[in-house]
Amino acid sequence: AAAGSERPGSTALALLGPAPGAPCCPHGPALLFVKTSQGTEEGRRFYACSACRDRKDCNFFQWEDEKVSEARLAAREEYNRSHQPCFTHRQNVDRYKNFVLLPLSKRRFCQECQQLLLPAEWKKHSDHQFLCDITTAQLKSPSQLLYPLENKKTNAQYLFTDRSCQFLLNLLTDLGFRRVLSVGTPRLHEMIQSKASQEEEFNVRSLLLDIDFRYSQFYTEDEFCHYNMFNHHFFGGEAARETCRKFLCEETGERVIMVTDPPFGGLVEALASSFKKLMTMWNETEKEGHDNREMPMFWIFPYFFESRILDFFPSFSMMDYQVDYDNHALYKHGKTGRRQSPVRIFTNLTPSMIVLPEEEGYRFCTVCQRYVSSGNQHCEICNSCTSKDGRRWKHCVLCKKCVKPSWFHCNNCKCCTLEKHSCEKSDSGCFVCGKAGHKRSACPSLSRS
């Protein structure tokens, strides 16, 4: 949630989570938030869109205790209906079947509407820009045909490079997984789909859960579900939920893993809540259960969210592998220093099982029993490979931990920080409860729903 500025008299928002009977916007059930003022435990509660943090993207807002008139409810339902896709998933599947039967010269894709066009629809899109002669290879790689959506907080589609995607797929197959629940990872999904259609011996299957409904033009209901990972909402209703549940059934010993790559500006609390519900769905797929085990999972996220992820999944650990993206200005392989990709793999699998490519500079630390980057040197005092960002970190005796190489110990702040910084400290303490010793994000008074 928006943090607000930590100064007396200002307000901030805190996420309380999904609530039974929550009102809906075009993105599904809204989430419940609370507005807090510094020094007070709780303010007035309200509902807001689960996926969009910017009111310009979705302006849904309702106080929890507000009485909504019948006329306003009807207007809201009509608004939600009008903002749904013009075709259903089933209609898109039928359209795709007709599209692939067309000769190459009649295969067109409207770039403005991001839609495959049948000949009868050309006239309607005559003043739009479109691509012609759409090949089968392009249809098998929709993430390269569609414009990436780049709203950082809602549906940022920073797409894996072939290097990262191939590494992930090789790792999954080496670990023995034969089913991949791809949550917001369209490029990994299409690589699996493509290999399955071209190689007879390739026996890995994937189900894509994504909020981008455009993918329904290219995949059947058994290959794609329209899904909001911020509120665990299946837009296709019970039928889509059942598709996901069936996919998670580990028949004939086929192991399942979930791989997710959420928008980096998304709410960690909301994401964790949804992922736990998917894990619960997996646990319910067998009569005997899974002995309270967690579904194997790769959560791909920047390393500076490590403490937040571990708050919700204490069994997770962070791998050193740097995930990079085709269409991100900074998160690319080969850059050094602060411009290295900060994106890592968080997993509940045993770290020693995750073999990282030695040709890219990764090595195995026998003490930590995991692969680490070449710059991540083992600290004898911490007894751990402590670097998070790929650079060699240094140990501070006063802080009793390793810190970034660009940090220095400040006697005024009594901790390591950047050399050029302000030593002025706020006397107000935590923004939410007013107590010293922690920040708003770690305040124990906030709900961890």
C-alpha positions as a printed NumPy array, in Angstrom:
array([[  0.   ,   0.   ,   0.   ],
       [  1.062,   3.576,  -0.44 ],
       [  3.476,   4.334,   2.366],
       [  2.995,   8.076,   2.701],
       [  5.637,  10.3  ,   4.24 ],
       [  6.745,   9.635,   7.795],
       [  5.98 ,  13.012,   9.396],
       [  3.534,  14.057,  12.111],
       [ -0.025,  14.624,  10.989],
       [  0.204,  12.777,   7.668],
       [ -1.726,   9.643,   6.741],
       [ -0.913,   6.315,   5.076],
       [ -2.689,   3.236,   3.795],
       [ -2.379,  -0.325,   5.061],
       [ -3.698,  -3.473,   3.4  ],
       [ -6.105,  -5.599,   5.435],
       [ -6.644,  -8.107,   2.627],
       [ -9.559,  -9.87 ,   0.89 ],
       [-12.912,  -9.625,   2.657],
       [-16.041, -11.798,   2.279],
       [-18.695, -10.065,   0.211],
       [-16.315,  -7.395,  -1.064],
       [-17.677,  -5.197,  -3.887],
       [-16.282,  -5.754,  -7.376],
       [-14.645,  -3.594, -10.027],
       [-13.645,  -4.759, -13.54 ],
       [-10.632,  -6.507, -11.937],
       [-12.718,  -8.654,  -9.592],
       [-13.351,  -8.35 ,  -5.826],
       [-11.797,  -5.245,  -4.279],
       [ -9.331,  -5.41 ,  -1.375],
       [ -9.929,  -3.883,   2.032],
       [ -7.578,  -1.115,   3.165],
       [ -7.398,   1.101,   6.215],
       [ -6.334,   4.725,   6.353],
       [ -4.03 ,   5.337,   9.307],
       [ -2.754,   8.486,  10.977],
       [  0.538,   8.57 ,  12.809],
       [  0.259,   7.403,  16.387],
       [ -3.212,   5.897,  15.966],
       [ -3.888,   2.179,  15.631],
       [ -6.552,   2.255,  12.943],
       [ -8.545,   4.67 ,  10.83 ],
       [-11.491,   4.354,   8.482],
       [-11.626,   1.263,   6.254],
       [-12.351,   1.296,   2.546],
       [-12.362,  -0.92 ,  -0.545],
       [-10.141,  -0.222,  -3.562],
       [ -9.119,  -2.063,  -6.724],
       [ -6.903,  -5.073,  -6.075],
       [ -4.802,  -4.709,  -9.221],
       [ -4.444,  -0.958,  -9.797],
       [ -2.719,   1.26 ,  -7.281],
       [ -3.248,   4.337,  -9.44 ],
       [ -6.78 ,   5.77 ,  -9.466],
       [ -6.232,   6.77 , -13.117],
       [ -6.091,   3.068, -14.047],
       [ -9.129,   2.071, -11.979],
       [-10.996,   4.619,  -9.881],
       [-13.03 ,   2.158,  -7.807],
       [-13.463,   3.341,  -4.195],
       [-15.986,   2.572,  -1.465],
       [-15.93 ,   3.088,   2.293],
       [-16.518,  -0.188,   4.155],
       [-19.41 ,   1.281,   6.164],
       [-20.913,   3.151,   3.205],
       [-24.508,   2.38 ,   2.182],
       [-24.639,   2.115,  -1.613],
       [-27.94 ,   2.85 ,  -3.33 ],
       [-29.609,   0.381,  -5.709],
       [-29.153,   2.821,  -8.588],
       [-25.43 ,   3.104,  -7.926],
       [-25.08 ,  -0.683,  -7.637],
       [-26.833,  -1.122, -10.982],
       [-24.62 ,   1.521, -12.579],
       [-21.53 ,  -0.222, -11.181],
       [-22.614,  -3.598, -12.57 ],
       [-23.194,  -2.039, -15.974],
       [-19.795,  -0.345, -15.835],
       [-18.082,  -3.643, -14.946],
       [-19.848,  -5.4  , -17.819],
       [-18.876,  -2.696, -20.301],
       [-15.226,  -3.056, -19.335],
       [-15.054,  -6.785, -20.012],
       [-13.442,  -8.143, -23.225],
       [-15.618,  -8.049, -26.343],
       [-15.147, -11.81 , -26.905],
       [-15.359, -14.668, -24.415],
       [-12.527, -17.168, -24.116],
       [-14.599, -19.791, -25.951],
       [-15.28 , -17.341, -28.792],
       [-11.574, -16.534, -29.032],
       [-10.741, -20.246, -29.263],
       [-13.222, -20.663, -32.107],
       [-11.843, -17.554, -33.846],
       [ -8.317, -18.96 , -33.576],
       [ -9.397, -22.218, -35.215],
       [-10.803, -20.234, -38.147],
       [ -7.75 , -17.975, -38.28 ],
       [ -5.213, -20.802, -38.677],
       [ -7.223, -22.193, -41.609],
       [ -6.714, -18.947, -43.541],
       [ -3.978, -18.674, -46.183],
       [ -0.987, -16.619, -45.055],
       [ -2.039, -13.64 , -47.193],
       [ -5.316, -13.325, -45.25 ],
       [ -3.864, -13.53 , -41.747],
       [ -3.901, -10.078, -40.174],
       [ -3.33 ,  -8.77 , -36.65 ],
       [ -4.628,  -5.344, -35.583],
       [ -1.861,  -3.614, -33.626],
       [ -4.212,  -0.955, -32.252],
       [ -6.827,  -3.413, -30.94 ],
       [ -4.268,  -6.176, -30.249],
       [ -6.588,  -8.646, -31.948],
       [ -6.393, -11.38 , -34.571],
       [ -8.632, -10.35 , -37.479],
       [-10.84 , -12.524, -39.631],
       [-11.487, -11.236, -43.218],
       [-15.043, -10.145, -42.375],
       [-13.598,  -7.749, -39.746],
       [-11.048,  -5.987, -41.958],
       [-13.377,  -3.141, -42.895],
       [-14.058,  -2.289, -39.256],
       [-10.308,  -1.927, -38.644],
       [ -9.471,  -0.286, -41.987],
       [ -8.037,   2.88 , -40.407],
       [ -5.891,   0.915, -37.911],
       [ -2.315,  -0.278, -38.286],
       [ -2.029,  -4.036, -38.631],
       [  0.506,  -6.765, -39.307],
       [  0.046,  -9.   , -42.332],
       [  1.067, -12.557, -43.158],
       [  1.014, -13.797, -39.555],
       [  3.024, -17.022, -39.491],
       [  2.492, -20.118, -37.373],
       [  5.727, -19.267, -35.524],
       [  4.285, -15.869, -34.566],
       [  1.084, -17.501, -33.337],
       [  3.187, -19.816, -31.166],
       [  4.996, -16.785, -29.657],
       [  2.191, -14.374, -28.717],
       [  4.348, -12.516, -26.175],
       [  6.406, -11.231, -29.119],
       [  3.318, -10.395, -31.185],
       [  1.473,  -8.488, -28.44 ],
       [  2.567,  -5.101, -27.116],
       [  3.893,  -5.562, -23.54 ],
       [  1.774,  -3.839, -20.904],
       [  4.198,  -1.804, -18.81 ],
       [  2.225,  -0.457, -15.871],
       [  4.75 ,  -1.312, -13.138],
       [  2.146,  -1.88 , -10.423],
       [ -0.713,  -3.595, -12.255],
       [  0.436,  -5.851, -15.068],
       [  4.039,  -4.979, -15.9  ],
       [  5.027,  -7.421, -18.615],
       [  8.782,  -7.406, -18.46 ],
       [  9.395, -10.554, -20.448],
       [ 12.16 , -13.065, -19.738],
       [ 15.07 , -13.132, -22.172],
       [ 15.594, -16.42 , -23.979],
       [ 18.633, -16.973, -21.731],
       [ 16.649, -16.747, -18.483],
       [ 13.662, -18.583, -19.909],
       [ 15.774, -21.47 , -21.202],
       [ 17.643, -21.669, -17.892],
       [ 14.364, -21.903, -15.958],
       [ 12.965, -24.578, -18.251],
       [ 16.173, -26.661, -18.12 ],
       [ 16.214, -26.334, -14.331],
       [ 12.583, -27.438, -14.008],
       [ 13.058, -30.494, -16.217],
       [ 16.324, -31.454, -14.448],
       [ 14.478, -31.283, -11.119],
       [ 11.871, -33.696, -12.47 ],
       [  8.856, -31.387, -12.736],
       [  6.403, -32.264, -15.505],
       [  3.677, -29.686, -14.832],
       [  4.312, -25.959, -14.505],
       [  1.676, -23.578, -13.15 ],
       [  2.846, -20.385, -14.877],
       [  1.425, -17.455, -12.907],
       [  2.193, -14.28 , -14.843],
       [  5.03 , -15.901, -16.828],
       [  3.724, -15.937, -20.439],
       [  7.104, -16.389, -22.109],
       [  7.961, -19.486, -20.06 ],
       [  4.497, -20.867, -20.836],
       [  4.851, -20.35 , -24.576],
       [  8.332, -21.925, -24.606],
       [  6.888, -25.037, -22.933],
       [  3.911, -25.073, -25.327],
       [  6.172, -24.661, -28.348],
       [  8.545, -27.449, -27.327],
       [  5.642, -29.782, -26.527],
       [  4.219, -29.275, -30.033],
       [  7.565, -29.776, -31.788],
       [  9.34 , -32.479, -29.747],
       [  7.641, -35.82 , -29.161],
       [  9.859, -36.759, -26.229],
       [  9.211, -33.456, -24.425],
       [  6.672, -34.284, -21.695],
       [  6.265, -31.041, -19.733],
       [  2.88 , -29.274, -19.624],
       [  2.015, -25.742, -18.565],
       [ -1.085, -23.793, -17.51 ],
       [ -0.862, -19.994, -17.757],
       [ -2.713, -17.866, -15.19 ],
       [ -2.553, -14.221, -16.249],
       [ -4.567, -11.001, -15.964],
       [ -3.847, -10.212, -19.633],
       [ -6.929, -11.575, -21.42 ],
       [ -5.29 , -11.076, -24.837],
       [ -3.636, -14.478, -24.404],
       [ -7.061, -16.129, -24.651],
       [ -6.769, -15.555, -28.425],
       [ -3.932, -18.085, -28.606],
       [ -4.634, -20.69 , -25.922],
       [ -7.534, -23.022, -25.086],
       [ -9.333, -23.098, -21.741],
       [ -7.008, -25.941, -20.666],
       [ -3.917, -23.84 , -21.417],
       [ -4.889, -20.39 , -20.124],
       [ -7.043, -18.969, -17.318],
       [ -7.837, -15.274, -16.976],
       [ -6.625, -14.682, -13.402],
       [ -5.882, -11.788, -11.042],
       [ -2.999, -12.761,  -8.756],
       [ -3.697,  -9.871,  -6.361],
       [ -7.094, -11.186,  -5.205],
       [ -7.009, -14.85 ,  -6.374],
       [ -9.873, -14.157,  -8.758],
       [-10.643, -16.456, -11.695],
       [-12.6  , -14.357, -14.206],
       [-13.901, -17.57 , -15.799],
       [-15.644, -18.532, -12.553],
       [-15.894, -22.046, -11.183],
       [-15.057, -23.664, -14.545],
       [-11.664, -21.902, -14.669],
       [-11.011, -22.672, -11.002],
       [-11.734, -26.344, -11.693],
       [ -9.332, -26.267, -14.666],
       [ -6.596, -25.048, -12.321],
       [ -7.464, -27.593,  -9.644],
       [ -7.344, -30.483, -12.124],
       [ -4.018, -29.296, -13.483],
       [ -2.554, -29.378,  -9.973],
       [ -3.48 , -33.063,  -9.516],
       [ -0.254, -35.047,  -9.532],
       [ -1.406, -38.004, -11.587],
       [  1.019, -40.876, -12.335],
       [  3.713, -39.192, -10.267],
       [  3.916, -36.031, -12.382],
       [  5.336, -33.4  , -10.054],
       [  3.916, -29.847, -10.115],
       [  5.7  , -26.55 ,  -9.503],
       [  4.391, -22.994,  -9.527],
       [  6.532, -20.323, -11.222],
       [  5.432, -16.723, -10.761],
       [  6.841, -13.372, -11.893],
       [  4.559, -10.654, -10.421],
       [  4.735,  -6.923, -11.173],
       [  7.491,  -5.506,  -8.963],
       [  5.263,  -2.646,  -7.794],
       [  2.566,  -5.019,  -6.563],
       [  1.576,  -5.535,  -2.94 ],
       [  3.581,  -8.41 ,  -1.442],
       [  0.825,  -9.047,   1.141],
       [ -1.831,  -9.482,  -1.553],
       [  0.409, -11.7  ,  -3.703],
       [  1.351, -13.921,  -0.764],
       [ -2.313, -14.364,   0.151],
       [ -3.16 , -15.543,  -3.378],
       [ -0.154, -17.85 ,  -3.611],
       [ -1.094, -19.492,  -0.327],
       [ -4.576, -20.123,  -1.71 ],
       [ -3.07 , -21.784,  -4.797],
       [ -0.946, -23.909,  -2.451],
       [ -4.094, -24.852,  -0.53 ],
       [ -5.76 , -25.828,  -3.806],
       [ -2.757, -28.087,  -4.534],
       [ -2.977, -29.619,  -1.055],
       [ -6.629, -30.476,  -1.651],
       [ -5.994, -32.327,  -4.917],
       [ -5.081, -35.606,  -3.198],
       [ -7.285, -37.528,  -0.791],
       [ -4.31 , -38.328,   1.412],
       [ -3.077, -34.74 ,   1.27 ],
       [  0.552, -33.696,   1.003],
       [  1.476, -34.037,   4.693],
       [  1.183, -30.264,   5.174],
       [  3.97 , -29.688,   2.645],
       [  4.118, -26.565,   0.516],
       [  3.665, -26.781,  -3.218],
       [  7.105, -26.34 ,  -4.843],
       [  7.423, -22.763,  -5.994],
       [  9.693, -20.259,  -7.748],
       [  8.771, -16.661,  -6.887],
       [ 10.776, -14.313,  -9.132],
       [ 11.168, -10.896,  -7.505],
       [ 13.832,  -8.246,  -6.69 ],
       [ 16.23 ,  -9.187,  -3.884],
       [ 15.325,  -6.129,  -1.783],
       [ 11.905,  -7.718,  -1.097],
       [ 13.589, -10.679,   0.619],
       [ 12.512,  -9.808,   4.17 ],
       [  8.903,  -9.219,   3.091],
       [  8.698, -12.548,   1.242],
       [ 10.227, -14.401,   4.204],
       [  7.598, -12.81 ,   6.469],
       [  4.96 , -14.827,   4.621],
       [  7.019, -17.832,   3.511],
       [  9.715, -18.543,   6.147],
       [ 10.699, -21.744,   4.331],
       [ 11.842, -19.79 ,   1.251],
       [ 15.433, -18.916,   0.416],
       [ 16.856, -16.615,  -2.239],
       [ 19.049, -17.9  ,  -5.047],
       [ 21.858, -15.825,  -6.571],
       [ 20.766, -16.331, -10.195],
       [ 20.121, -12.984, -11.892],
       [ 16.924, -13.081, -13.955],
       [ 16.975, -10.621, -16.845],
       [ 14.357,  -9.225, -19.212],
       [ 14.142,  -8.345, -22.901],
       [ 12.212,  -5.112, -22.57 ],
       [ 13.608,  -3.657, -19.343],
       [ 16.13 ,  -0.83 , -19.64 ],
       [ 18.261,  -1.959, -16.676],
       [ 17.529,  -5.597, -15.869],
       [ 19.76 ,  -7.14 , -18.507],
       [ 22.471,  -9.788, -18.306],
       [ 26.117,  -8.742, -18.444],
       [ 25.788,  -5.383, -16.699],
       [ 28.007,  -4.763, -13.678],
       [ 27.765,  -2.95 , -10.357],
       [ 24.462,  -1.38 ,  -9.488],
       [ 23.113,  -1.973, -12.977],
       [ 23.087,  -5.74 , -12.578],
       [ 19.596,  -7.169, -12.54 ],
       [ 18.285,  -7.206,  -8.942],
       [ 15.732,  -9.913,  -9.786],
       [ 16.225, -13.274,  -8.083],
       [ 14.504, -16.632,  -7.591],
       [ 12.897, -17.257,  -4.194],
       [ 12.084, -20.921,  -3.627],
       [ 11.053, -23.452,  -0.999],
       [ 13.171, -26.147,  -2.646],
       [ 16.461, -27.19 ,  -1.017],
       [ 19.078, -24.63 ,  -2.186],
       [ 21.664, -27.287,  -3.041],
       [ 19.24 , -28.679,  -5.657],
       [ 19.292, -25.414,  -7.648],
       [ 22.289, -25.814,  -9.952],
       [ 23.386, -22.498, -11.474],
       [ 25.463, -22.31 , -14.697],
       [ 29.19 , -22.257, -13.965],
       [ 29.891, -20.786, -17.419],
       [ 28.103, -17.619, -16.234],
       [ 30.332, -17.314, -13.171],
       [ 28.294, -19.149, -10.549],
       [ 30.1  , -21.544,  -8.201],
       [ 29.106, -23.958,  -5.444],
       [ 29.883, -22.956,  -1.841],
       [ 30.498, -26.142,   0.128],
       [ 29.869, -24.381,   3.459],
       [ 26.543, -22.775,   2.482],
       [ 25.617, -25.78 ,   0.328],
       [ 24.311, -23.627,  -2.519],
       [ 25.428, -22.008,  -5.748],
       [ 26.468, -18.349,  -5.46 ],
       [ 27.653, -15.648,  -7.86 ],
       [ 31.39 , -15.157,  -8.428],
       [ 31.407, -11.893,  -6.461],
       [ 29.606, -13.409,  -3.465],
       [ 32.533, -14.323,  -1.201],
       [ 31.994, -16.408,   1.923],
       [ 32.315, -14.364,   5.14 ],
       [ 34.036, -16.373,   7.882],
       [ 32.542, -14.151,  10.6  ],
       [ 28.926, -14.366,   9.352],
       [ 29.587, -17.942,   8.196],
       [ 27.581, -17.242,   5.061],
       [ 27.828, -15.944,   1.5  ],
       [ 26.235, -12.602,   2.335],
       [ 26.093, -10.579,  -0.91 ],
       [ 22.629,  -9.863,  -2.295],
       [ 23.416,  -7.793,  -5.39 ],
       [ 26.302,  -9.701,  -7.021],
       [ 29.062,  -7.465,  -5.66 ],
       [ 31.504,  -8.499,  -2.934],
       [ 30.187,  -7.194,   0.394],
       [ 32.364,  -6.239,   3.4  ],
       [ 31.948,  -7.115,   7.062],
       [ 31.308,  -4.338,   9.584],
       [ 32.459,  -5.288,  13.086],
       [ 30.275,  -2.637,  14.707],
       [ 27.097,  -3.639,  12.83 ],
       [ 28.035,  -7.308,  13.235],
       [ 27.046,  -8.07 ,   9.648],
       [ 28.171,  -7.674,   6.038],
       [ 27.139,  -4.523,   4.192],
       [ 27.322,  -3.148,   0.643],
       [ 30.829,  -2.091,  -0.468],
       [ 29.681,   1.526,  -0.934],
       [ 28.439,   1.828,   2.656],
       [ 30.392,   3.205,   5.619],
       [ 29.712,   3.08 ,   9.347],
       [ 28.186,   6.281,  10.711],
       [ 28.743,   6.832,  14.431],
       [ 25.802,   9.239,  14.623],
       [ 23.338,   6.801,  13.02 ],
       [ 25.074,   3.828,  14.691],
       [ 24.823,   1.801,  11.499],
       [ 26.323,   1.499,   8.03 ],
       [ 24.871,   3.684,   5.32 ],
       [ 25.877,   5.693,   2.248],
       [ 28.791,   8.067,   2.79 ],
       [ 26.711,  11.098,   1.76 ],
       [ 23.56 ,  10.951,   3.845],
       [ 21.605,  12.996,   6.365],
       [ 22.121,  12.011,   9.981],
       [ 18.94 ,  13.783,  11.067],
       [ 16.592,  11.247,  12.609],
       [ 12.88 ,  11.653,  13.128],
       [ 11.8  ,  11.515,  16.766],
       [  8.362,  10.303,  15.757],
       [  9.291,   6.63 ,  15.291],
       [  7.004,   4.285,  13.351],
       [  4.516,   6.044,  11.112],
       [  1.644,   3.732,  12.114],
       [  2.004,   3.221,  15.878],
       [  4.467,   5.999,  16.74 ],
       [  6.885,   3.644,  18.525],
       [ 10.629,   3.63 ,  17.84 ],
       [ 12.713,   0.713,  16.605],
       [ 10.91 ,  -0.212,  13.408],
       [  9.436,   1.226,  10.201],
       [  5.83 ,   1.205,   8.974],
       [  6.376,  -1.857,   6.75 ],
       [  7.442,  -3.947,   9.769],
       [  4.884,  -2.598,  12.235],
       [  3.411,  -5.486,  14.288],
       [  0.061,  -3.671,  14.517],
       [ -0.55 ,  -4.101,  10.778],
       [ -2.614,  -7.113,   9.741],
       [ -0.726,  -9.888,   7.951],
       [ -3.833, -11.285,   6.26 ]])
